Tab-separated table of C-alpha atoms and ligand atoms in Angstrom:
chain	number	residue	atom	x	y	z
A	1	UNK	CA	-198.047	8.943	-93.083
A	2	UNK	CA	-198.787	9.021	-96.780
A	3	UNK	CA	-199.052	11.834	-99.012
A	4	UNK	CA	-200.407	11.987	-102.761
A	5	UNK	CA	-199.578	15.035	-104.007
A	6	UNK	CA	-200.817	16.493	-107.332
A	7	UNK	CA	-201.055	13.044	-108.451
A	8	UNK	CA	-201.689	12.240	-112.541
A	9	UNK	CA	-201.233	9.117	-113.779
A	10	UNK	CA	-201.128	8.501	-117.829
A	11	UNK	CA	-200.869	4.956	-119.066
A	12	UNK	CA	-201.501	5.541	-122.481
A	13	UNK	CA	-202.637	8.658	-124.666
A	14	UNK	CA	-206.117	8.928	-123.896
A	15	UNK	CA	-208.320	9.669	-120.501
A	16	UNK	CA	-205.848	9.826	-117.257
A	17	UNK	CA	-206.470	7.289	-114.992
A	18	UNK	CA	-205.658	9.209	-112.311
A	19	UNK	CA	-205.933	13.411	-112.343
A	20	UNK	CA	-204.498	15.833	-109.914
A	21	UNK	CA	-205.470	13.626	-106.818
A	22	UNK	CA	-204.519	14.965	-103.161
A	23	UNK	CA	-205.024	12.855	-100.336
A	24	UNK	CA	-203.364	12.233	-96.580
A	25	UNK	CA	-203.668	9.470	-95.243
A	26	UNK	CA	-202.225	9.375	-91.563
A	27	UNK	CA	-200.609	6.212	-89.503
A	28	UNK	CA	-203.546	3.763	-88.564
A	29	UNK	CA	-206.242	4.959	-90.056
A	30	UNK	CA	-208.880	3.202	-91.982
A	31	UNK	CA	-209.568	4.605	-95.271
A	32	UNK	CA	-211.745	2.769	-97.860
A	33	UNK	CA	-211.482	3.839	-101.514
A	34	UNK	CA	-214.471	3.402	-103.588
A	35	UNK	CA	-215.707	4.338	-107.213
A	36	UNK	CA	-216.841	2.508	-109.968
A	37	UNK	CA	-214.863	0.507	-112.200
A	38	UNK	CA	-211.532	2.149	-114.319
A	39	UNK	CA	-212.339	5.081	-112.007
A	40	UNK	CA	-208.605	4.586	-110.578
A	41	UNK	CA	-208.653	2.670	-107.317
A	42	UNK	CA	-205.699	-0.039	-108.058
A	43	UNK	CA	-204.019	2.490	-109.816
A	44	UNK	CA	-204.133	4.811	-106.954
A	45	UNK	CA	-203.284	1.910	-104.675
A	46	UNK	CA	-200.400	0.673	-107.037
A	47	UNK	CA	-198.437	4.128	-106.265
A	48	UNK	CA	-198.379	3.192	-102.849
A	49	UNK	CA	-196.821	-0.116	-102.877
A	50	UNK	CA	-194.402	1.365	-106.349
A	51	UNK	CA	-195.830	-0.820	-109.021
A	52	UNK	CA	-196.732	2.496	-110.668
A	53	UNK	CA	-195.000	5.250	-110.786
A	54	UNK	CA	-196.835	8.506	-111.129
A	55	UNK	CA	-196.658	11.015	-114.906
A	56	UNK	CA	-196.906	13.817	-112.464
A	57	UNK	CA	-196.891	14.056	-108.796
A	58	UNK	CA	-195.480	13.299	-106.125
A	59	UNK	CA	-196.252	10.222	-103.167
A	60	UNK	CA	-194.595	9.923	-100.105
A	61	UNK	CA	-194.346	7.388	-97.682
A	62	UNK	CA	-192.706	8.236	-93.998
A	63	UNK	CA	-191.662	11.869	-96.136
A	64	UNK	CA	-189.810	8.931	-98.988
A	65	UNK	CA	-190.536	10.791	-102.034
A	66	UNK	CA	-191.515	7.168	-104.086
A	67	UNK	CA	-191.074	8.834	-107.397
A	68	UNK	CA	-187.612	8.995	-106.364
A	69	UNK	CA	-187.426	5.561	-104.844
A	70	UNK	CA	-184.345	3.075	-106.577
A	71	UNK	CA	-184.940	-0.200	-107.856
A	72	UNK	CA	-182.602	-2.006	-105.795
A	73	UNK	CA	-184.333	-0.034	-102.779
A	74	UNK	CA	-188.105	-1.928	-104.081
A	75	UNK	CA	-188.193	-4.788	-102.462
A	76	UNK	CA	-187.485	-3.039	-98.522
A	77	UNK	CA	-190.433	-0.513	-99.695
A	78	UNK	CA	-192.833	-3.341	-100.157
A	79	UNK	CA	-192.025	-5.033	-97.057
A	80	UNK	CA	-193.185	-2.072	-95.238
A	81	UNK	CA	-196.555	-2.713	-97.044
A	82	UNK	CA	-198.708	-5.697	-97.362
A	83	UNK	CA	-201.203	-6.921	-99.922
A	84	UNK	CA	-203.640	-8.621	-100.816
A	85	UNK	CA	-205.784	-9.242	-103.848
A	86	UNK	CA	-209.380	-10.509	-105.025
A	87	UNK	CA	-207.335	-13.266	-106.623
A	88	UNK	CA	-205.335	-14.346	-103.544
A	89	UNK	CA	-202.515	-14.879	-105.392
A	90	UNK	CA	-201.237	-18.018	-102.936
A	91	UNK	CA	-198.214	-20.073	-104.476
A	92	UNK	CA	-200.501	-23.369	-105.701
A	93	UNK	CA	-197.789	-25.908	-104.326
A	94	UNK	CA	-196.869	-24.930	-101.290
A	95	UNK	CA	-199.122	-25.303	-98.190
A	96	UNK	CA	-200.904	-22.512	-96.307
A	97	UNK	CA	-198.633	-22.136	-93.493
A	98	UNK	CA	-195.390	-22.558	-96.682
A	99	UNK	CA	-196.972	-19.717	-97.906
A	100	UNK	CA	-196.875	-17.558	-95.281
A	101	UNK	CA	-193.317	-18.642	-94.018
A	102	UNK	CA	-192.391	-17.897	-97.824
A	103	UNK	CA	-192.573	-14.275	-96.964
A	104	UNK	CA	-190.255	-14.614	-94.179
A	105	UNK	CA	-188.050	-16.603	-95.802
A	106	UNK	CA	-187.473	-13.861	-99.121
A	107	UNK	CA	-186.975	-11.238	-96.301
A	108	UNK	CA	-184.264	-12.849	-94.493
A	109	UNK	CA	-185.590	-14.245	-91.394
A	110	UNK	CA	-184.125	-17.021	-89.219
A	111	UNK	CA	-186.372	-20.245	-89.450
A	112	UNK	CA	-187.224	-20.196	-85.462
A	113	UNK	CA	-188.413	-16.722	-86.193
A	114	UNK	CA	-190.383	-17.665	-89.084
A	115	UNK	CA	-191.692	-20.868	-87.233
A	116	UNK	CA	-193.013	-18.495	-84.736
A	117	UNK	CA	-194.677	-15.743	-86.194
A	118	UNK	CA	-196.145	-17.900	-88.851
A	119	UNK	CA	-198.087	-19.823	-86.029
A	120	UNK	CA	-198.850	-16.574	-84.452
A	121	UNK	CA	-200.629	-15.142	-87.584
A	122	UNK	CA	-202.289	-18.513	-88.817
A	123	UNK	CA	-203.482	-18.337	-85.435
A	124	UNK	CA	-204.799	-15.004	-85.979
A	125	UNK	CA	-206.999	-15.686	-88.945
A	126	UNK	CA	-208.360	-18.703	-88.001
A	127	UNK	CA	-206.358	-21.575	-89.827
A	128	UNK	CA	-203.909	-23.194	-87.408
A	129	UNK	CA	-205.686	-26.127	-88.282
A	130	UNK	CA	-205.415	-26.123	-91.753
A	131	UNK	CA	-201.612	-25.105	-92.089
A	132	UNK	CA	-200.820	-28.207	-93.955
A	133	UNK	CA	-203.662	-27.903	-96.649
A	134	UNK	CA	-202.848	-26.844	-99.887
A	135	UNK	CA	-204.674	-23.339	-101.875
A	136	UNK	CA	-206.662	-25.646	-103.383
A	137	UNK	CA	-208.201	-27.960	-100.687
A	138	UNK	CA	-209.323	-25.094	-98.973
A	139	UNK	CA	-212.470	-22.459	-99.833
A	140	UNK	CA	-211.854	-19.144	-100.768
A	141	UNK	CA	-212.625	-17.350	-97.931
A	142	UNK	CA	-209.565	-19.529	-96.317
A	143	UNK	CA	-207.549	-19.141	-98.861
A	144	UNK	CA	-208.095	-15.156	-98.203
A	145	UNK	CA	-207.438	-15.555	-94.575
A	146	UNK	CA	-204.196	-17.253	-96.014
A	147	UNK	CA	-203.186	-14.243	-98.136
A	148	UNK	CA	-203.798	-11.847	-95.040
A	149	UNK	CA	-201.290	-13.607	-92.758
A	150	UNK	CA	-198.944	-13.522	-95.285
A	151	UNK	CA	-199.661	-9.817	-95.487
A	152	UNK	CA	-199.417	-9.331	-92.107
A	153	UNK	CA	-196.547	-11.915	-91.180
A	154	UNK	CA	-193.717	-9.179	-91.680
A	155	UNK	CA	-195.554	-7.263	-89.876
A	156	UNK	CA	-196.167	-4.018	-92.355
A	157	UNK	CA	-197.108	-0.578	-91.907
A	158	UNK	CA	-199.941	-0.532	-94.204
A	159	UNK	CA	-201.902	-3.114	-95.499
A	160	UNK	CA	-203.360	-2.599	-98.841
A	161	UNK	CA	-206.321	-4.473	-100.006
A	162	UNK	CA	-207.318	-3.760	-103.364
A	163	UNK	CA	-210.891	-5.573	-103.736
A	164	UNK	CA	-210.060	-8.502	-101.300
A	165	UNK	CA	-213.634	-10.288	-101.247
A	166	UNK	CA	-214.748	-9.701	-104.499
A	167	UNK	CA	-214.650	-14.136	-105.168
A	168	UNK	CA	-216.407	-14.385	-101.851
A	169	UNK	CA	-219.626	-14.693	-100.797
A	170	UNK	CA	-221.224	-12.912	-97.604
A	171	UNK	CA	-219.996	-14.825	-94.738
A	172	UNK	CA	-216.375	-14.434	-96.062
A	173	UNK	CA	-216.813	-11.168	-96.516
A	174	UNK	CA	-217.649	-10.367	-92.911
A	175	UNK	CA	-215.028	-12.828	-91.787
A	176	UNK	CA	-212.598	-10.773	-93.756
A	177	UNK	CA	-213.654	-7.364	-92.335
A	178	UNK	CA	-213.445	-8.416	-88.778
A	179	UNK	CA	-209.696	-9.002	-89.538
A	180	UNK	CA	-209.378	-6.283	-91.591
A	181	UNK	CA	-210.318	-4.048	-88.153
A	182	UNK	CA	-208.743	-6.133	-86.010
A	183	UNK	CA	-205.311	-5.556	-88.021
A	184	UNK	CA	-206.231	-2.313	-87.763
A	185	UNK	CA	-206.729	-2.089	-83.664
A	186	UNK	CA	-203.439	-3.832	-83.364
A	187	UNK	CA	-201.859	-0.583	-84.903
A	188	UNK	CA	-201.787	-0.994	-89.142
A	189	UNK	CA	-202.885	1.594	-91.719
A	190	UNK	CA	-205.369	-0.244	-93.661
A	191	UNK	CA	-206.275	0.963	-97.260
A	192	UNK	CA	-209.143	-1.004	-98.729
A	193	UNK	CA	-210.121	-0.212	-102.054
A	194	UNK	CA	-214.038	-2.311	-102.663
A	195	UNK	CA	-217.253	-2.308	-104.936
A	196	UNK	CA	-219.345	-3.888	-101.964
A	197	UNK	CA	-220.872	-0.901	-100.893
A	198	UNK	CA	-223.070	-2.611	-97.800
A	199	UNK	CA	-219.466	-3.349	-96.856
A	200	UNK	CA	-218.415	0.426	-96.697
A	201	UNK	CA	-221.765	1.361	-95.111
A	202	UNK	CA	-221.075	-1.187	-92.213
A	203	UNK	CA	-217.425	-0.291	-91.865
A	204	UNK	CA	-218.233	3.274	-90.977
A	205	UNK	CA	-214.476	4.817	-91.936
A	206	UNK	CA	-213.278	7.699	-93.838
A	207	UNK	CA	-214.417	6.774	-97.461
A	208	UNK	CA	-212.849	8.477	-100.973
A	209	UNK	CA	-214.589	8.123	-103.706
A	210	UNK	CA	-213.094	8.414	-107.343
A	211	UNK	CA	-214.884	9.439	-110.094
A	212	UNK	CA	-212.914	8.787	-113.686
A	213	UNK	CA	-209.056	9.692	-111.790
A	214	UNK	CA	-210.234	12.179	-109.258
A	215	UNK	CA	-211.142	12.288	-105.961
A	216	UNK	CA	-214.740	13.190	-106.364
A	217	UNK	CA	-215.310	12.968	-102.291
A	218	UNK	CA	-213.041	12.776	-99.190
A	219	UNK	CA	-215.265	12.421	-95.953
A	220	UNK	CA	-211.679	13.344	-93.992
A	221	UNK	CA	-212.293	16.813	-95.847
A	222	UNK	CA	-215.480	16.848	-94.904
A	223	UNK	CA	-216.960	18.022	-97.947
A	224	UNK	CA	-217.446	17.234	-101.878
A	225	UNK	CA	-214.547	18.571	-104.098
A	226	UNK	CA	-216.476	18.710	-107.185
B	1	ATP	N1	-201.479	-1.213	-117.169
B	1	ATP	C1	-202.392	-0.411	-117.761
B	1	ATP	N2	-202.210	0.036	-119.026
B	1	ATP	C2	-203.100	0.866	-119.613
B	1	ATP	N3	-204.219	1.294	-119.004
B	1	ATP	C3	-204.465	0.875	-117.742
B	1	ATP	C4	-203.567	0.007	-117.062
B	1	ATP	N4	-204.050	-0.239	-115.822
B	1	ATP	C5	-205.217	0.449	-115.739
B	1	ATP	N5	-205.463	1.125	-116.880
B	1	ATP	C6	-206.610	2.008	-117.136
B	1	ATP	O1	-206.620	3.002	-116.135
B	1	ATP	C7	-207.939	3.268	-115.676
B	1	ATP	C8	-208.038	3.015	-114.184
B	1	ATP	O2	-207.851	1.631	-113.951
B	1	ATP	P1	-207.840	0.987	-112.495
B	1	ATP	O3	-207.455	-0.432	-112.650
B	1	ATP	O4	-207.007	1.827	-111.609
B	1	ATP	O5	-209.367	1.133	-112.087
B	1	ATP	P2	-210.165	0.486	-110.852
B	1	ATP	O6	-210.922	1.610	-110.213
B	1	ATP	O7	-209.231	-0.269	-109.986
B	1	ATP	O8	-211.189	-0.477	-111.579
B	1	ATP	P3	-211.819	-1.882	-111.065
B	1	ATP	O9	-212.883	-1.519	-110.084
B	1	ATP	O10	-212.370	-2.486	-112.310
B	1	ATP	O11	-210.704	-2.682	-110.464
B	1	ATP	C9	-208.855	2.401	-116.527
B	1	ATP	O12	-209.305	3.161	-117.607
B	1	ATP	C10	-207.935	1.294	-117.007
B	1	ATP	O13	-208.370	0.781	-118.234
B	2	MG	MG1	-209.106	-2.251	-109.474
């Protein structure tokens, strides 16, 4: 379960980027974030996963106060939480399925184990044939499917997907979604934060909206807060 609470978030001296936001988000739900853009969404999303810390506030993840969270205690945090991007953010030189077993390999796992499971998940998205092709012999929409099983290949909590087919066109975009729910089914939080508001529409799940750093509408509250 994750808990904002009282959440501000200053970068520099002038407008907040984020402003007294309260939100619960409970184990496997769906929750997209939407809002225009500066309104706050990666910022809010970049709490979660500790690349910002908040001015004031508190976030907890599994009742782990984050604000409190060590450095040296970082890098098991973000295992419990995958990513991805609009940029994909693949390694270039290594292949699709390196890429994956990458993530495996920086958390410690045995190589049958990360043999296996990266299989499993390129299986899972779609590309077990194209484990051997580089980022950039593939199209974007791949290369997406790419980032997502590396996402999902420690198997995390939460998934957090902060504008993940904003380089793709349509068909990707659906492609992307179906997975996106299907992580979901098989038990992961997902947190998508998105422009593409036929996207939302389609997706039918709990949608926040932020408005300039605050939460301007929560459908799980069932009612506007400003
Ligand atoms: N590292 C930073 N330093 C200073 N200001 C920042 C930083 N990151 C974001 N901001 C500012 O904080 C506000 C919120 O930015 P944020 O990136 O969270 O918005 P967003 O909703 O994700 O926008 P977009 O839809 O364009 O991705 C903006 O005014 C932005 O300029
Ligand atoms: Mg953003």
């Amino acid at each position: 379960m994750i808990i904002y609470e009282n959440v501000s978030k200053i970068y520099s001296s002038d407008s907040p980027a984020l402003m007294d936001v309260n939100l619960r988000i409970e184990e496997r739900e769906f929750v997209t974030i939407v809002g225009a853009s500066g309104a706050g969404k990666s910022t809010l999303l970049k709490m979660l996963y500790a690349e910002e810390r908040p001015t004031r506030g508190n976030v907890y993840f599994h009742r782990n106060n984050l604000v409190n969270l060590k450095n040296r205690h970082l890098p098991q945090h973000r295992r419990q939480i995958g990513t991805v991007f609009q940029d994909f953010k693949l390694l270039p030189k290594k292949t699709l399925g390196e890429n994956v077993a990458f993530a495996m390999e920086v958390a410690g796992k045995s190589n049958a184990e990360i043999q296996k499971a990266t299989n499993q998940i390129l299986d899972i998205v779609g590309l077990s044939q194209k484990i051997d092709k580089y980022p950039g012999e593939v199209s974007g929409g791949e290369q997406q499917r790419a980032a997502l099983a590396r996402a999902l290949v420690n198997k995390p909590k939460v998934l957090v997907a902060d504008e993940p087919t904003g380089n793709l066109d349509p068909i990707s975009t659906w492609e992307i979604m179906q997975l996106l729910l299907k992580i979901n089914e098989f038990g992961t939080t997902v947190i998508l934060a998105t422009h593409n508001k036929g996207m939302v529409d389609k997706l039918q799940r709990r949608v926040i909206s932020i408005n300039k750093g605050r939460i301007a509408r929560d459908e799980a509250m069932g009612k506007y807060c400003i």
